[in-house]
CSV table of C-alpha atoms in Angstrom, one decimal:
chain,number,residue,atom,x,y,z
A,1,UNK,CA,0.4,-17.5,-16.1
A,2,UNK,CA,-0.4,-21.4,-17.3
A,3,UNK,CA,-4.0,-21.1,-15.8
A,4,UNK,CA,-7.1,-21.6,-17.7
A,5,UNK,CA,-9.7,-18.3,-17.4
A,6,UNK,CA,-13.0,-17.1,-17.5
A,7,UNK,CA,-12.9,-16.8,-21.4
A,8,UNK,CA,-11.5,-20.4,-21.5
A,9,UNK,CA,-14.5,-22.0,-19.6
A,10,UNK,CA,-17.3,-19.2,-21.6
A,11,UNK,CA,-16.1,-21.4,-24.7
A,12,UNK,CA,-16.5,-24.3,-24.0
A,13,UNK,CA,-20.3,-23.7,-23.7
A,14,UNK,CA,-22.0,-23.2,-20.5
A,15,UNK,CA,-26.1,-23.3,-20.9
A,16,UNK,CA,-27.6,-25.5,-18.2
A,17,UNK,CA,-23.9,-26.0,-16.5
A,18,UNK,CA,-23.4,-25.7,-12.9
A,19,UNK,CA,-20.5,-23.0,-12.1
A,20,UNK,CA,-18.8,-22.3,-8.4
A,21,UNK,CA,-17.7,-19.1,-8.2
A,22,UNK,CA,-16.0,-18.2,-5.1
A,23,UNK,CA,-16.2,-14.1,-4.7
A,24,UNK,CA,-15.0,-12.5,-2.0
A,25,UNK,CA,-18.1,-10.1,-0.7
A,26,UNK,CA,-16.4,-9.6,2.7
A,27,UNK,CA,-18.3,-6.1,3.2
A,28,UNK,CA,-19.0,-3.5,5.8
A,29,UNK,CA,-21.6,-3.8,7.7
A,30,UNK,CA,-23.7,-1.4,10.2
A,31,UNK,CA,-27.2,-1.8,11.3
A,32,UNK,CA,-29.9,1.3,10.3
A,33,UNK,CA,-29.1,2.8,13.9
A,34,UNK,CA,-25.8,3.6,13.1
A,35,UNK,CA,-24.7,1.1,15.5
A,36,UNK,CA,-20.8,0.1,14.6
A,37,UNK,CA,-19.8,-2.1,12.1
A,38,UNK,CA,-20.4,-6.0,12.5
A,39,UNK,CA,-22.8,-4.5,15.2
A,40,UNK,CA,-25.5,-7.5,15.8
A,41,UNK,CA,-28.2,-7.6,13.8
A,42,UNK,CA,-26.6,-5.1,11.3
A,43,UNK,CA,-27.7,-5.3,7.8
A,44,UNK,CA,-27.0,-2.2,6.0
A,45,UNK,CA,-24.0,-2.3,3.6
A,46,UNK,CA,-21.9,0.6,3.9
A,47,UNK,CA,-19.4,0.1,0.9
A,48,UNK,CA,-20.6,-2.4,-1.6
A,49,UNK,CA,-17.1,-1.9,-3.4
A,50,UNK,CA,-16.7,-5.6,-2.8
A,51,UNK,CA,-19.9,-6.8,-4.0
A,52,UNK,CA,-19.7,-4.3,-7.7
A,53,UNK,CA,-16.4,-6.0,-8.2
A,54,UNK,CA,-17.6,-9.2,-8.4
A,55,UNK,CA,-20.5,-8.5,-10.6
A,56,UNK,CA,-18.8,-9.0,-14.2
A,57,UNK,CA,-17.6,-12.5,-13.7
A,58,UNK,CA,-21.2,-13.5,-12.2
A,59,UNK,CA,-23.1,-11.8,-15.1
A,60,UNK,CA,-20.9,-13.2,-17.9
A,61,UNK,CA,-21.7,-16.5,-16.4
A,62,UNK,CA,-25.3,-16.4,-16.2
A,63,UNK,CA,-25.8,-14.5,-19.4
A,64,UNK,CA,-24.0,-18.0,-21.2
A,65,UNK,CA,-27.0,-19.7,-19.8
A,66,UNK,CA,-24.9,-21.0,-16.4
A,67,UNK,CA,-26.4,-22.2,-13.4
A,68,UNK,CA,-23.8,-20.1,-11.1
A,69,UNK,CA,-23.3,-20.7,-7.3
A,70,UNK,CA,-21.7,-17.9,-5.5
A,71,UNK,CA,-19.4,-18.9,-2.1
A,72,UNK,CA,-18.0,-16.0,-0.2
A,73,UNK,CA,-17.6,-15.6,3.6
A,74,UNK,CA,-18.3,-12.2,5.8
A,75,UNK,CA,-16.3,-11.3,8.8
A,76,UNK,CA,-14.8,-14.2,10.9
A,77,UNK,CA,-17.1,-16.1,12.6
A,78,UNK,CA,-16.0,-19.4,14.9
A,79,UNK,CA,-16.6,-22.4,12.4
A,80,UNK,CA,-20.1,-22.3,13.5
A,81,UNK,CA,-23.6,-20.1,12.1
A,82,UNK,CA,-23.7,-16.9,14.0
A,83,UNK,CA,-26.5,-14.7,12.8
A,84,UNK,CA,-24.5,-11.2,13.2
A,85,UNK,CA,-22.1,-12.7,9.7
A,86,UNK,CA,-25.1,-14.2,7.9
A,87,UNK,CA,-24.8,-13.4,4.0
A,88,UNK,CA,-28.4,-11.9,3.6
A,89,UNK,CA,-27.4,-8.3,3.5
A,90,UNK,CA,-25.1,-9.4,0.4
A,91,UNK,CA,-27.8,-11.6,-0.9
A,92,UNK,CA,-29.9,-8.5,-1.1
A,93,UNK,CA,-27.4,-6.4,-2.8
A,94,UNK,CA,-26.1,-8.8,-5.1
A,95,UNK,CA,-29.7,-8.9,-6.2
A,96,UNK,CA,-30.5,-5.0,-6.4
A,97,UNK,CA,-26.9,-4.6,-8.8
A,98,UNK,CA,-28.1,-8.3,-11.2
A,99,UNK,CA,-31.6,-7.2,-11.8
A,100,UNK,CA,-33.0,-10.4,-10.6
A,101,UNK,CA,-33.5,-11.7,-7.2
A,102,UNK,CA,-30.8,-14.1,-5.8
A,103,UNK,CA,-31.8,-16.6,-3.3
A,104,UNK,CA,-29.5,-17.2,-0.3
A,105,UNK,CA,-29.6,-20.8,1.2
A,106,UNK,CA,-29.9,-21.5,4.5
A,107,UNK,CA,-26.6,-23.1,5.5
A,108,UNK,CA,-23.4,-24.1,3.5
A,109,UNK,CA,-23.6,-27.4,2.4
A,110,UNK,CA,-26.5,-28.9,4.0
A,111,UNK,CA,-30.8,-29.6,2.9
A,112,UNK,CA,-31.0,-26.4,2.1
A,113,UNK,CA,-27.8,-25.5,-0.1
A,114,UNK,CA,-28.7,-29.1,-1.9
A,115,UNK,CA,-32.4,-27.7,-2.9
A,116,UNK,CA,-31.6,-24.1,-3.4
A,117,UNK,CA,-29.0,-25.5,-5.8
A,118,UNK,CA,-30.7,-28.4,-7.0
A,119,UNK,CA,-33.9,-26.4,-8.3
A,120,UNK,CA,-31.7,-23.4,-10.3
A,121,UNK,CA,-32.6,-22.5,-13.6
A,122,UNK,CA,-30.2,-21.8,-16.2
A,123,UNK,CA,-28.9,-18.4,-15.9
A,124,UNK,CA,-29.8,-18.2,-12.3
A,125,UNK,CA,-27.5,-17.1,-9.5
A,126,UNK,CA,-27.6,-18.8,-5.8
A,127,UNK,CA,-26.0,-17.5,-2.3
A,128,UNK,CA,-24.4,-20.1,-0.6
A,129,UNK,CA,-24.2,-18.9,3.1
A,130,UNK,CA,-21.3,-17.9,4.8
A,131,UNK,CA,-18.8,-20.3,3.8
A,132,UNK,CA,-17.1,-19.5,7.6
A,133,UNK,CA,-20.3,-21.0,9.4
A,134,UNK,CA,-18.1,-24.4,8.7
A,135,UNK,CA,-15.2,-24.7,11.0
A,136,UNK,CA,-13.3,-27.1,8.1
A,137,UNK,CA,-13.0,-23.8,5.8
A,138,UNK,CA,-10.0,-22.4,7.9
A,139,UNK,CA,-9.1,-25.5,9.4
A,140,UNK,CA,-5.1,-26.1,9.6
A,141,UNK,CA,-6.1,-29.7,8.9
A,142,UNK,CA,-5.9,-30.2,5.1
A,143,UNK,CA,-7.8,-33.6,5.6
A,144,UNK,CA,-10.7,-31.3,7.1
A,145,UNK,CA,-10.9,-28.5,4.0
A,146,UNK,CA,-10.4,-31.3,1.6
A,147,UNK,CA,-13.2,-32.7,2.9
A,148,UNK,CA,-16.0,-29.4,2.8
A,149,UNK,CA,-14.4,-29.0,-1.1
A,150,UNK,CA,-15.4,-32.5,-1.7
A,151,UNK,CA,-19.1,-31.4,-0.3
A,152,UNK,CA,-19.1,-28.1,-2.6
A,153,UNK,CA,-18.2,-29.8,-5.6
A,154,UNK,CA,-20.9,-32.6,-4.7
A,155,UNK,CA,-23.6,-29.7,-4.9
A,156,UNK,CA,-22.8,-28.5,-8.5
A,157,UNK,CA,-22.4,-32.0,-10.7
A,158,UNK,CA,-20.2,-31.6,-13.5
A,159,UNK,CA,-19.4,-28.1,-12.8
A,160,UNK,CA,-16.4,-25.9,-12.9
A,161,UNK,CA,-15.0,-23.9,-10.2
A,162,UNK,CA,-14.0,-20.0,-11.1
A,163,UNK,CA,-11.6,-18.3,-8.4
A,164,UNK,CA,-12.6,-15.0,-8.3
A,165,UNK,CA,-12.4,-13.3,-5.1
A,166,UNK,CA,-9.1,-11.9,-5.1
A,167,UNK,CA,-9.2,-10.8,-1.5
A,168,UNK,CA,-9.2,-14.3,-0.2
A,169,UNK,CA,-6.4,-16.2,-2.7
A,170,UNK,CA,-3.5,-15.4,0.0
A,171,UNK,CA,-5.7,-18.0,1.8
A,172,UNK,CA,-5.3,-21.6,2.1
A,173,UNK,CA,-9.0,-22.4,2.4
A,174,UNK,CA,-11.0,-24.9,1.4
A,175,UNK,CA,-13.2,-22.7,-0.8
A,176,UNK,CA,-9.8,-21.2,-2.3
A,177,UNK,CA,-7.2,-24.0,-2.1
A,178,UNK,CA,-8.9,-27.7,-2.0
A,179,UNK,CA,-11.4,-26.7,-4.4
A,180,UNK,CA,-9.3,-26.2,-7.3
A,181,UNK,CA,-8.1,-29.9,-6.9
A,182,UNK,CA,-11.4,-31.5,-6.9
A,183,UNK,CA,-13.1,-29.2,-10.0
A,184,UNK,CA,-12.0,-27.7,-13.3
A,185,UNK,CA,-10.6,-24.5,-12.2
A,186,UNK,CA,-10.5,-21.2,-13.5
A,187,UNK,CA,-9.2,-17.6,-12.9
A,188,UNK,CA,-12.1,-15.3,-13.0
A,189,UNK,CA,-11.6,-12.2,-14.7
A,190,UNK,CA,-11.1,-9.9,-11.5
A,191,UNK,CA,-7.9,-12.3,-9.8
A,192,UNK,CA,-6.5,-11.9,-13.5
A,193,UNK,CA,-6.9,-8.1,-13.1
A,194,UNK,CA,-5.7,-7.9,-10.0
A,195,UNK,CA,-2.4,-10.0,-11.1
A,196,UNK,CA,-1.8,-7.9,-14.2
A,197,UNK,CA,-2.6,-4.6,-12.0
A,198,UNK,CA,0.3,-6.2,-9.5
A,199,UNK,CA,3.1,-7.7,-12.2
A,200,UNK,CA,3.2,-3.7,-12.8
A,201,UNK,CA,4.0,-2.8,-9.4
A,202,UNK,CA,7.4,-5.2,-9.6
A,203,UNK,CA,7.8,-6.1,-13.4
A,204,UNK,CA,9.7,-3.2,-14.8
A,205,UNK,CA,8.2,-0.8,-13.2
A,206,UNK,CA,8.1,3.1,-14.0
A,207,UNK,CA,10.0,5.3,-12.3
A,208,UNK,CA,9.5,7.1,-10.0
A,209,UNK,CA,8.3,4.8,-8.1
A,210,UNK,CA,6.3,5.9,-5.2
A,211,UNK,CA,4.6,4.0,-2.1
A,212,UNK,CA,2.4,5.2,0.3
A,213,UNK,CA,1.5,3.2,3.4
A,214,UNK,CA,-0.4,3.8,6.7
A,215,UNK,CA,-2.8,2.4,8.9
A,216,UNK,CA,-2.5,1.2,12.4
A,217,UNK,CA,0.5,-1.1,13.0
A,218,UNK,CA,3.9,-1.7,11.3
A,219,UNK,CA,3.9,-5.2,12.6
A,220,UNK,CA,1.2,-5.9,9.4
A,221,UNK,CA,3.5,-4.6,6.8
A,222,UNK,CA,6.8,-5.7,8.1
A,223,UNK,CA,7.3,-7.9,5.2
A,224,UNK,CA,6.0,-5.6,2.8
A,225,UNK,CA,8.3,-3.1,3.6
A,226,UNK,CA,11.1,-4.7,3.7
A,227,UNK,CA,10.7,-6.2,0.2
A,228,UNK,CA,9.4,-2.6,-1.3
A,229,UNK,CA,12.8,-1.1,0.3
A,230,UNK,CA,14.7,-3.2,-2.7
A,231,UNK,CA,12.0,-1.7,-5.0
A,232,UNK,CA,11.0,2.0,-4.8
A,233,UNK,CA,12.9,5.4,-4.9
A,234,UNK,CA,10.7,6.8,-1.9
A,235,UNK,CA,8.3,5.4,0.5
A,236,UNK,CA,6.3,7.8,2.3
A,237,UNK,CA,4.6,6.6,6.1
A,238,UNK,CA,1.7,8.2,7.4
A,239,UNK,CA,-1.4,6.1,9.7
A,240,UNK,CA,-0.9,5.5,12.8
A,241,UNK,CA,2.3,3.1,12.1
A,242,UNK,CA,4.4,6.5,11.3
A,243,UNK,CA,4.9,7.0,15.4
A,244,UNK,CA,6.7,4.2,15.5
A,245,UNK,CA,9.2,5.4,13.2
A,246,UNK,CA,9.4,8.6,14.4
A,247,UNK,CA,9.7,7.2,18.2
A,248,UNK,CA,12.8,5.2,16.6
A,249,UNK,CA,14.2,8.6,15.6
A,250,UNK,CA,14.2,9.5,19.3
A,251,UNK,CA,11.3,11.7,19.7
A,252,UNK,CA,8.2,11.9,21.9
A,253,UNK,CA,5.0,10.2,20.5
A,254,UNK,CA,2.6,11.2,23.5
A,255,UNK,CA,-0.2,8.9,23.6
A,256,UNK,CA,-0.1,7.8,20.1
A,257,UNK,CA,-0.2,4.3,18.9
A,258,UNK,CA,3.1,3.0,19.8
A,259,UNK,CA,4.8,-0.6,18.6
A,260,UNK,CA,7.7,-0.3,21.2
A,261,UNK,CA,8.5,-4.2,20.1
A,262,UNK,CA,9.3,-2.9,16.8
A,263,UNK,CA,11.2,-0.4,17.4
A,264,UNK,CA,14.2,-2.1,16.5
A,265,UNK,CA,12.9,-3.4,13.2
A,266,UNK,CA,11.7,0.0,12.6
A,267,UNK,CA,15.5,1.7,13.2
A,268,UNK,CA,16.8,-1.1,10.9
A,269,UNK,CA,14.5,-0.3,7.8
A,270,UNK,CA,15.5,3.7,8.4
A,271,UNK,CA,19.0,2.3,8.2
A,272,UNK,CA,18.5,0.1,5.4
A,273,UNK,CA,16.7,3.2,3.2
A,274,UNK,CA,19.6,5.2,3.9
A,275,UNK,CA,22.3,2.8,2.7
A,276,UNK,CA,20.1,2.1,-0.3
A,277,UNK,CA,19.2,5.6,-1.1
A,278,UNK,CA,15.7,4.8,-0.7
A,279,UNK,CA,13.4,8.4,0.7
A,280,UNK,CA,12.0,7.6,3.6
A,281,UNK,CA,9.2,10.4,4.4
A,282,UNK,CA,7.6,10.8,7.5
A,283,UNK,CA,5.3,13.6,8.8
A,284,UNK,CA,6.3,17.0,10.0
A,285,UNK,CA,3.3,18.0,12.2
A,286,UNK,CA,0.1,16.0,13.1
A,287,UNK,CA,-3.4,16.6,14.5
A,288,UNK,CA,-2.6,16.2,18.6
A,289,UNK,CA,-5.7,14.9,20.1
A,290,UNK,CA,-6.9,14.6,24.1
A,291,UNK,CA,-8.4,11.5,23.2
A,292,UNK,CA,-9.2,8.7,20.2
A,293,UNK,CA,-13.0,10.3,19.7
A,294,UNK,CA,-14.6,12.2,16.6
A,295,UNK,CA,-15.1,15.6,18.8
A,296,UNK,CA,-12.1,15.5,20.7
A,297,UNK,CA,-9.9,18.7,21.2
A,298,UNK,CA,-7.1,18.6,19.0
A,299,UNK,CA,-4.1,20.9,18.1
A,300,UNK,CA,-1.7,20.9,14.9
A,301,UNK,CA,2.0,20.1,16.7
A,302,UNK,CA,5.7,19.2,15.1
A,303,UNK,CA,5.8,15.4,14.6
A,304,UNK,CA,9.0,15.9,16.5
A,305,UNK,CA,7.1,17.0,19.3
A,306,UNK,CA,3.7,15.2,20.2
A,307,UNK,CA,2.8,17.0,23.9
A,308,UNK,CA,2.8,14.1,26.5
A,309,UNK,CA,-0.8,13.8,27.2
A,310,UNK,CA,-2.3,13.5,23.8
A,311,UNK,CA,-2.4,11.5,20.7
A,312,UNK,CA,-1.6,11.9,16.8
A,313,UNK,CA,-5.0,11.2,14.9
A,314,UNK,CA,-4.0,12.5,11.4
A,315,UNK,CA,-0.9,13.8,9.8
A,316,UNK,CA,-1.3,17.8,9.6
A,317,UNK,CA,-1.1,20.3,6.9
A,318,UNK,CA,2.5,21.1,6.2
A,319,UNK,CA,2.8,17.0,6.2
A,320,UNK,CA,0.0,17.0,3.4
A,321,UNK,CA,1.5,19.4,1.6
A,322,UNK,CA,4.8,17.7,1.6
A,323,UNK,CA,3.2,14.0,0.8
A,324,UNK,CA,1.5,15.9,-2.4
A,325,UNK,CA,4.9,17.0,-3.3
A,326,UNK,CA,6.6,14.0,-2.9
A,327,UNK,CA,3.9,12.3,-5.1
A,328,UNK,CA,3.6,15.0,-7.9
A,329,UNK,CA,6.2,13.6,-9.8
A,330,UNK,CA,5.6,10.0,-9.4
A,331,UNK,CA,5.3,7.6,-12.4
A,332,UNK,CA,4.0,4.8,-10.3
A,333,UNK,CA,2.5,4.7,-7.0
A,334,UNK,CA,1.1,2.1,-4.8
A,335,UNK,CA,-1.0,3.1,-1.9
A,336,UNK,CA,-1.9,0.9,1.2
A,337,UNK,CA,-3.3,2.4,4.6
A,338,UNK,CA,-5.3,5.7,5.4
A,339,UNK,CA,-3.1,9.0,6.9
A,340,UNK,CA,-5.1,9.3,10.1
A,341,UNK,CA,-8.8,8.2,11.5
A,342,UNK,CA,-10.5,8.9,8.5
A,343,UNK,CA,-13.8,7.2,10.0
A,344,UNK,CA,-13.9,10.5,12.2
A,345,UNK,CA,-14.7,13.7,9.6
A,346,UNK,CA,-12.0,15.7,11.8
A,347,UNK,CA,-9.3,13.2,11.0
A,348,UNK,CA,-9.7,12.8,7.7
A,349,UNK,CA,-7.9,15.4,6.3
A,350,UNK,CA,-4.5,13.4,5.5
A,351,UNK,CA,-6.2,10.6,3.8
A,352,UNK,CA,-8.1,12.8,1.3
A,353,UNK,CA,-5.4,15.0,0.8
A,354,UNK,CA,-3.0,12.0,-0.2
A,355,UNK,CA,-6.0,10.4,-2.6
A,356,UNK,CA,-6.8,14.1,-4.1
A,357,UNK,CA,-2.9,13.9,-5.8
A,358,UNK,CA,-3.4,10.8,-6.7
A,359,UNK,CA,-6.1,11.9,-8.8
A,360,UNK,CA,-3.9,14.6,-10.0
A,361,UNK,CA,-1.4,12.7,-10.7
A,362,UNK,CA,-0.5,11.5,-14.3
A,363,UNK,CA,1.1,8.6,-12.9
A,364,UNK,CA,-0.2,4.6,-12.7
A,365,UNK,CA,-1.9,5.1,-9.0
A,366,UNK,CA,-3.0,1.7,-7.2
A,367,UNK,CA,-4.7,1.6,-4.1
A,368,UNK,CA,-4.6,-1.3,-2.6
A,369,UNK,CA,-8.0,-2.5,-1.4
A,370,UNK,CA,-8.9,-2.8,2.8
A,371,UNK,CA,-9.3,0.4,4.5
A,372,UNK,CA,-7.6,3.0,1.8
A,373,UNK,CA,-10.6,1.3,-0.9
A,374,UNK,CA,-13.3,2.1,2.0
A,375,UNK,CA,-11.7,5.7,2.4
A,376,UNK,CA,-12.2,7.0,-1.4
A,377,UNK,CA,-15.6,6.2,-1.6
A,378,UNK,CA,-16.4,7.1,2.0
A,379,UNK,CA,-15.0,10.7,1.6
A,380,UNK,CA,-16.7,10.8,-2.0
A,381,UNK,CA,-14.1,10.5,-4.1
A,382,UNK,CA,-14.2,9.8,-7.7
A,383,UNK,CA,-12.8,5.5,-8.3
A,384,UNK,CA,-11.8,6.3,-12.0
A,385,UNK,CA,-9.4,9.2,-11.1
A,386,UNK,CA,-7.7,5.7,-10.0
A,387,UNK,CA,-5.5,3.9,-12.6
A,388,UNK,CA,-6.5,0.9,-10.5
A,389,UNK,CA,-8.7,-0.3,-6.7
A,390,UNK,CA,-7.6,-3.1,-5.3
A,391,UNK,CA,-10.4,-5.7,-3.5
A,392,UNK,CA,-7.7,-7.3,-2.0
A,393,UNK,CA,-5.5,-5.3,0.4
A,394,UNK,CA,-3.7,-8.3,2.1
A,395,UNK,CA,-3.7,-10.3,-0.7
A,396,UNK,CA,-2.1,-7.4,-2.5
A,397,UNK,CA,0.2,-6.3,0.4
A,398,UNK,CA,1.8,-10.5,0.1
A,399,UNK,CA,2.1,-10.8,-3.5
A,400,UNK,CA,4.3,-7.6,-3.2
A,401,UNK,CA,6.1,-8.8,-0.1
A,402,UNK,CA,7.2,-12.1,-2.6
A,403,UNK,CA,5.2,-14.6,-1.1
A,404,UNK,CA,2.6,-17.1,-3.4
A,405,UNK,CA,-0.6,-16.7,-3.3
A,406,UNK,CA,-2.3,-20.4,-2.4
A,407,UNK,CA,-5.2,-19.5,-4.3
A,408,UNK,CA,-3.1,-18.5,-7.5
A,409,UNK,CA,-0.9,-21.7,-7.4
A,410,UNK,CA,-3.6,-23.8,-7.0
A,411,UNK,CA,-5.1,-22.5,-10.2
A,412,UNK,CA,-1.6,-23.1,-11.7
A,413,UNK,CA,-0.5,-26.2,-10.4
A,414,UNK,CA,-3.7,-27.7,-12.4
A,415,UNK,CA,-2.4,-27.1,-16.0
């Protein structure tokens, strides 16, 4: 890529320099009585995956003597402060992982932003709070984000901008986008390892090529698929998006999450993998459950044959057993979406058994970011039997559906 990076702007000299960093710290939240996540007043991070990645762009920075304000936004608040999506559980955290306290202002732009900012010391590191609390961030009006990146840049004079939250550069945001056109610009080091990670998923790839997805609904990965179809030698389906497939191949789903409006786009991709010679794989037997609860009773049944009254939580043991297989001899394999519920212990079978051969595997294994990234370090598995964890899952899910990245152009359009 013609973009300037990290390294780049560590050159040119940095002590007493203001730096904008825009990280993407979008984390899980739950509050200390185990209240669901986002719950209000939750403040206990339950994967800090987010905020670890972003720590070696914000370190280098600050160790070259930079005065380096962090933007980032958590959940998706309405354009206006809500206390349940304030930044101070990240603020916290950030600071337990530098070594060194970092203050979080009270609001975006505003008094406080401007003092907080105003009274850094070289090599300190600043919150900015949640860059969502303003409504121009998402705004479709490019007038309106033009306008907060004109405010950001106004807090850090002379300053560059590094993009580094790779999660948010399928965005055109004001924080992402605008930014880039009002300071020098800069690809922090993890969008560049994201990029390389993903120009190996499509740039002469090795084969086999193997993807994995799941999750809840096809309708997210319709593009995705249909790109990867032209891609891979097998694509395996699992989550709850696998009854949809199997309800286009004519058999009973039960209760199960069901897309019936995309059960013609479903038929077509089973079509188009057949003419291509693509292996399609879908489960042979799930978990049957009475109900979508942690304790509910449950029963191993043929895929072909979910019983009317209940509902497939997880894929089931001769389906793990044939996912392994199918990925055993894999050169590359990209995984996106867990197997089953993994949040409940009982349903979590699938998804551990799919990450366990990906740690056995020799091959190039990605797993990209969202809910499969909160899976292997919920269910305690080890991140560097991974060639590679994504931050980003639907930035990573667009760049391999073919679509630009807003937040990647930007950076490019500028040199």
């Amino acid at each position: 890529m013609t973009v300037k990076n990290l390294e780049n702007l560590l050159s040119e000299g940095l002590q007493g320099r203001y730096v904008l960093v825009r990280s993407d710290l979008n984390v899980p939240l739950a509050s200390a009585d185990g209240a669901g996540p986002q719950a209000t007043g939750a403040d206990r991070i339950t994967d800090d995956g987010r905020v670890r990645a972003a720590l070696p762009t914000i370190e280098k920075l600050a160790g070259a003597g930079a005065k380096v304000v962090v933007t980032a936004h958590l959940g998706r608040p309405k354009g206006e402060p809500d206390s349940k999506y304030t930044l101070a559980p990240v603020a916290k955290r950030l600071g337990e992982l530098l070594g060194a306290e970092v203050p979080l202002a009270g609001d975006l732009v505003g008094d406080s932003a401007k003092a907080l900012v105003g009274g850094l010391a070289d090599g300190g590191v600043a919150l900015l709070e949640n860059v969502r609390f303003d409504a121009r961030e998402t705004s479709k009006d490019a007038v309106d984000r033009s306008e907060l990146a004109a405010e950001l840049a106004a807090l850090v004079p002379g300053g560059a901008f590094v993009s580094d939250g790779f999660g948010v550069v399928h965005r055109k945001q004001a924080s992402v986008y605008e930014i880039a056109a009002v300071l020098p610009a800069y690809a922090g080091g993890l969008v560049l390892a994201e990029l390389d990670v993903l120009k190996k998923l499509t740039d002469d790839v090795k084969r086999p090529y193997v993807v994995v997805l799941g999750g809840a609904k096809v309708s997210d990965k319709l593009g995705v698929i249909a790109n990867l179809l032209t891609k891979v030698d097998r694509l395996l389906i699992g989550g709850g998006m696998a009854y949809t497939f199997l309800k286009a191949q004519g058999h009973e789903v039960g209760q199960s999450l069901l897309q019936a409006d995309q059960l013609d786009q479903v038929s077509g991709f089973l079509a188009e993998a057949e003419k291509r010679g693509v292996e399609l794989v879908l489960p042979v037997d799930v978990l049957a459950a009475t109900e979508f609860a942690a304790d509910a009773e449950q029963e191993v049944v043929a895929a072909t044959a979910i019983p009317a009254d209940r509902q497939g939580l997880d894929i089931g043991p001769e389906s793990r057993e044939l996912f392994a297989s199918k990925l055993a001899d894999a050169a590359t394999v990209f995984w996106n979406g867990p197997m089953g519920v993994f949040e409940f212990e009982a349903f979590s079978g699938g998804t551990r058994a799919v990450a366990e051969a990906l740690v056995k595997s020799d091959a190039f294994t990605v797993v990209g970011g969202g809910d499969s990234a909160a899976a292997v370090r919920q269910l305690g598995l080890p991140e560097d039997g991974f060639s590679h964890i994504s931050t980003g899952g639907g930035a990573s899910l667009e760049y391999l559906e073919g679509k630009e990245l807003p937040g990647v152009s930007a950076l490019e359009e500028k040199h």
